[in-house]
mmCIF file of C-alpha atoms in Angstrom:
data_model
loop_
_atom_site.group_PDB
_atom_site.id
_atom_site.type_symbol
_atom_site.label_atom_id
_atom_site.label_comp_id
_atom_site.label_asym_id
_atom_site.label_seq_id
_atom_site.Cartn_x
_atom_site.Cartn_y
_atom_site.Cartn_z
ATOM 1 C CA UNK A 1 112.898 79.467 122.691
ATOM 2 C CA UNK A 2 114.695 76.970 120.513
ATOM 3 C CA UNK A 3 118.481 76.522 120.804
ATOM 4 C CA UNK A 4 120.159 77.793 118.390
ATOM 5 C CA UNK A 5 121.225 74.627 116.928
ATOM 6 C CA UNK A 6 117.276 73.589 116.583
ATOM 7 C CA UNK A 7 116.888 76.945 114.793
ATOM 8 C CA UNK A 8 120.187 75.896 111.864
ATOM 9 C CA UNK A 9 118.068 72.147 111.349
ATOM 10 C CA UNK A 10 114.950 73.455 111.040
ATOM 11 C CA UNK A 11 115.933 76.705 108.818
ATOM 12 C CA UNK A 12 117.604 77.061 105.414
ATOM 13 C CA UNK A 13 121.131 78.850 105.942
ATOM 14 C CA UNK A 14 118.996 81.990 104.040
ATOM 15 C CA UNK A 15 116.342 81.568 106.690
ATOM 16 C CA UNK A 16 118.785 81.006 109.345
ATOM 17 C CA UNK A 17 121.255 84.083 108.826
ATOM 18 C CA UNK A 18 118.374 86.469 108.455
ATOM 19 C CA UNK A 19 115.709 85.571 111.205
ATOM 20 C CA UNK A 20 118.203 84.582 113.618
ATOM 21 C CA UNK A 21 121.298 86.518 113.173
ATOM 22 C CA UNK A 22 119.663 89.894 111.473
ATOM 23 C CA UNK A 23 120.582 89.300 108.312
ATOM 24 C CA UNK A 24 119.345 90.670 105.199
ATOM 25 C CA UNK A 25 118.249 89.522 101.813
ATOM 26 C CA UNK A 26 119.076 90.973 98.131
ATOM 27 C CA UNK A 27 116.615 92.942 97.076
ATOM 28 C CA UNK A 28 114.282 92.379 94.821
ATOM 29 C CA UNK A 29 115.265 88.468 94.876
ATOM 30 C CA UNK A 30 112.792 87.236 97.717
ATOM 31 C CA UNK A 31 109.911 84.318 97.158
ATOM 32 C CA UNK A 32 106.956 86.651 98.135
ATOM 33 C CA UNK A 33 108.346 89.895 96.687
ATOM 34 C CA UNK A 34 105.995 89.876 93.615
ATOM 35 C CA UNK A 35 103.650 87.088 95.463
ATOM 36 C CA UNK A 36 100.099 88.038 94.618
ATOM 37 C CA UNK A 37 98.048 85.127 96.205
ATOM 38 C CA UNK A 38 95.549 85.750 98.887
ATOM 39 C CA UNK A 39 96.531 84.550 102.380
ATOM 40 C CA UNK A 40 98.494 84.775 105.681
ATOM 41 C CA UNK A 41 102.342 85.270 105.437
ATOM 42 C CA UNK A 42 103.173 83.208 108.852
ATOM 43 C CA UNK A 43 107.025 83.271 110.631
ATOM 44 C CA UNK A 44 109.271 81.263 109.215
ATOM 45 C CA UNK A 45 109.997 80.070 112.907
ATOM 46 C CA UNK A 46 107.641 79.250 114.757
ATOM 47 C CA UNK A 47 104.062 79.543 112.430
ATOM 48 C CA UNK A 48 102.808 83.160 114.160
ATOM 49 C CA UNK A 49 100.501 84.885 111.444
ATOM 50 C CA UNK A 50 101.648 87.992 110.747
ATOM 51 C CA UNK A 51 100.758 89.838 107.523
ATOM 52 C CA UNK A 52 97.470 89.520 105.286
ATOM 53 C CA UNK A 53 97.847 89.743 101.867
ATOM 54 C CA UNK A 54 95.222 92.125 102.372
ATOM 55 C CA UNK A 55 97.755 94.659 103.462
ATOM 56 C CA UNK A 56 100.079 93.968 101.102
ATOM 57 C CA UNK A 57 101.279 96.136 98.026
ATOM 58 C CA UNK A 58 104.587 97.033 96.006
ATOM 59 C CA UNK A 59 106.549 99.494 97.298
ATOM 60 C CA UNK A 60 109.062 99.443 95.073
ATOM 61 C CA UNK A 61 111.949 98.926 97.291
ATOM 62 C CA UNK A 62 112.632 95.257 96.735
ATOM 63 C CA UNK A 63 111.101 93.332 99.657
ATOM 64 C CA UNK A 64 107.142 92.248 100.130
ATOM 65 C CA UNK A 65 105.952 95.318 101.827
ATOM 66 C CA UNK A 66 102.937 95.859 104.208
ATOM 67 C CA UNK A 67 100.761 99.027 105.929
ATOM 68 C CA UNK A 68 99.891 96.529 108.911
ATOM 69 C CA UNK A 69 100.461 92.906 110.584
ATOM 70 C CA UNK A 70 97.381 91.042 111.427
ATOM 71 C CA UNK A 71 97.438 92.131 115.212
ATOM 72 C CA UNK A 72 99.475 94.617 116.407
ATOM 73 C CA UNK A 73 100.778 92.720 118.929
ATOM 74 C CA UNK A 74 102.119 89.901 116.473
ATOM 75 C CA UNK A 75 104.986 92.398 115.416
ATOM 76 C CA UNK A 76 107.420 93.910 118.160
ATOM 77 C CA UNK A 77 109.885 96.353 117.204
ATOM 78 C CA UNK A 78 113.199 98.213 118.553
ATOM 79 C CA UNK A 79 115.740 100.425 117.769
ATOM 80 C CA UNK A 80 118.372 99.347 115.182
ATOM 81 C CA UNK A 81 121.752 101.827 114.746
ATOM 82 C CA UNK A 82 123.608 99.321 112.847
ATOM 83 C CA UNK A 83 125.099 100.110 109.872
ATOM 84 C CA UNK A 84 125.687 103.898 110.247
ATOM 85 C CA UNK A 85 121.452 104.583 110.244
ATOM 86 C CA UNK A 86 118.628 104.446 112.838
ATOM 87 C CA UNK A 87 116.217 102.607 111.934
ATOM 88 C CA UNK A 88 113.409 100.194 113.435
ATOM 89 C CA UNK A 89 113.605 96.993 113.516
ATOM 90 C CA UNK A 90 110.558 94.213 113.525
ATOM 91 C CA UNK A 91 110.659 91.024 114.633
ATOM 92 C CA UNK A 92 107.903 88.192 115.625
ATOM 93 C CA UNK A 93 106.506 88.692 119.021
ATOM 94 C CA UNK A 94 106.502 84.778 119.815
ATOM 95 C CA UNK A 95 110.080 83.717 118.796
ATOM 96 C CA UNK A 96 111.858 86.928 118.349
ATOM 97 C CA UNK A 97 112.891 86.161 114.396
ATOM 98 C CA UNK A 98 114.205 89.113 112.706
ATOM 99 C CA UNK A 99 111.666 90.066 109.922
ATOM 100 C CA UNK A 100 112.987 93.501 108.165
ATOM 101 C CA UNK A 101 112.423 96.937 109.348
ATOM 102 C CA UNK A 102 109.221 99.483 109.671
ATOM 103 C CA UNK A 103 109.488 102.979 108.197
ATOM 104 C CA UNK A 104 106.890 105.749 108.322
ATOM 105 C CA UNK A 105 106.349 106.228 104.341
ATOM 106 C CA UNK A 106 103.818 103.620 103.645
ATOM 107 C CA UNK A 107 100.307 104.088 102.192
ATOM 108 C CA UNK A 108 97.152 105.098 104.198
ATOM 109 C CA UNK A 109 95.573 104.152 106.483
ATOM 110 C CA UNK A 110 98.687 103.559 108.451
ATOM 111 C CA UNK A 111 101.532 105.708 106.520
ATOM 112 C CA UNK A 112 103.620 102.639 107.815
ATOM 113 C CA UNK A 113 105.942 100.381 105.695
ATOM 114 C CA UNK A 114 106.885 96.952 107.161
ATOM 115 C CA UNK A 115 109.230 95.826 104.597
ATOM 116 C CA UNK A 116 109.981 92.158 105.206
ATOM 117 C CA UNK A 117 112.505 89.588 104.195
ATOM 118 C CA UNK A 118 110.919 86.813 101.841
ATOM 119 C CA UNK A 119 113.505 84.473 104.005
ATOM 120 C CA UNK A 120 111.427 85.248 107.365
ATOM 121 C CA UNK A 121 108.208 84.176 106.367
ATOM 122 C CA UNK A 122 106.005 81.199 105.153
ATOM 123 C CA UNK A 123 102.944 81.342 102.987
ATOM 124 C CA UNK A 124 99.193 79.897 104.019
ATOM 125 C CA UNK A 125 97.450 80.001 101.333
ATOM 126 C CA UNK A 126 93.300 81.643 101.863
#
């Protein structure tokens, strides 16, 4: 784990206040929101794969969304009551960075939604 002040040189204050400190972005705003390339969306962090564009597709709700991560075991999750709602929260498996939240109304073959801030990820292009 990097100390925090590792984590504020290496990340833009976006990146920062949303991997690190749970933050949020606006909707609809992020880089990889409409992002149609094919490739691996990596952690902003620390370089963990984590999505295929494979199993992305527009949800409509304003953040890059996805049925599954590229392992299961690349995205850990808990319980999040902030904010007067209980929700789940992901973040990366290696380095802990906040990535968004998983809810159960996604397309088959999972049902699941990840939806995921732009701000937590990196793009490696296929």
């Amino acid at each position: 784990m990097k100390h925090e002040e590792n984590w504020k040189e290496k990340l833009t204050p976006l990146q920062y206040q949303v991997t690190r400190e749970k933050g949020t972005e606006r909707p609809f705003t992020g880089e990889y929101y409409e992002h149609k390339e094919q490739g691996t969306y990596l952690c902003v962090c620390c370089g963990e794969a984590l999505f295929s564009s494979n199993a992305k597709y527009d949800s409509g709700s304003g953040w890059p969304s996805y049925y599954e991560p590229v392992r299961k075991e690349a995205v850990a999750t808990e319980s999040d009551q902030s904010h007067g709602m209980v929700r789940t929260e992901i973040h990366c498996q290696n380095c802990g960075a906040h990535l968004g939240h998983v809810f159960p109304d996604g397309p088959k073959p999972t049902g699941l939604r990840y939806c995921v801030n732009s701000a937590s990820l990196k793009f490696q292009k296929e």
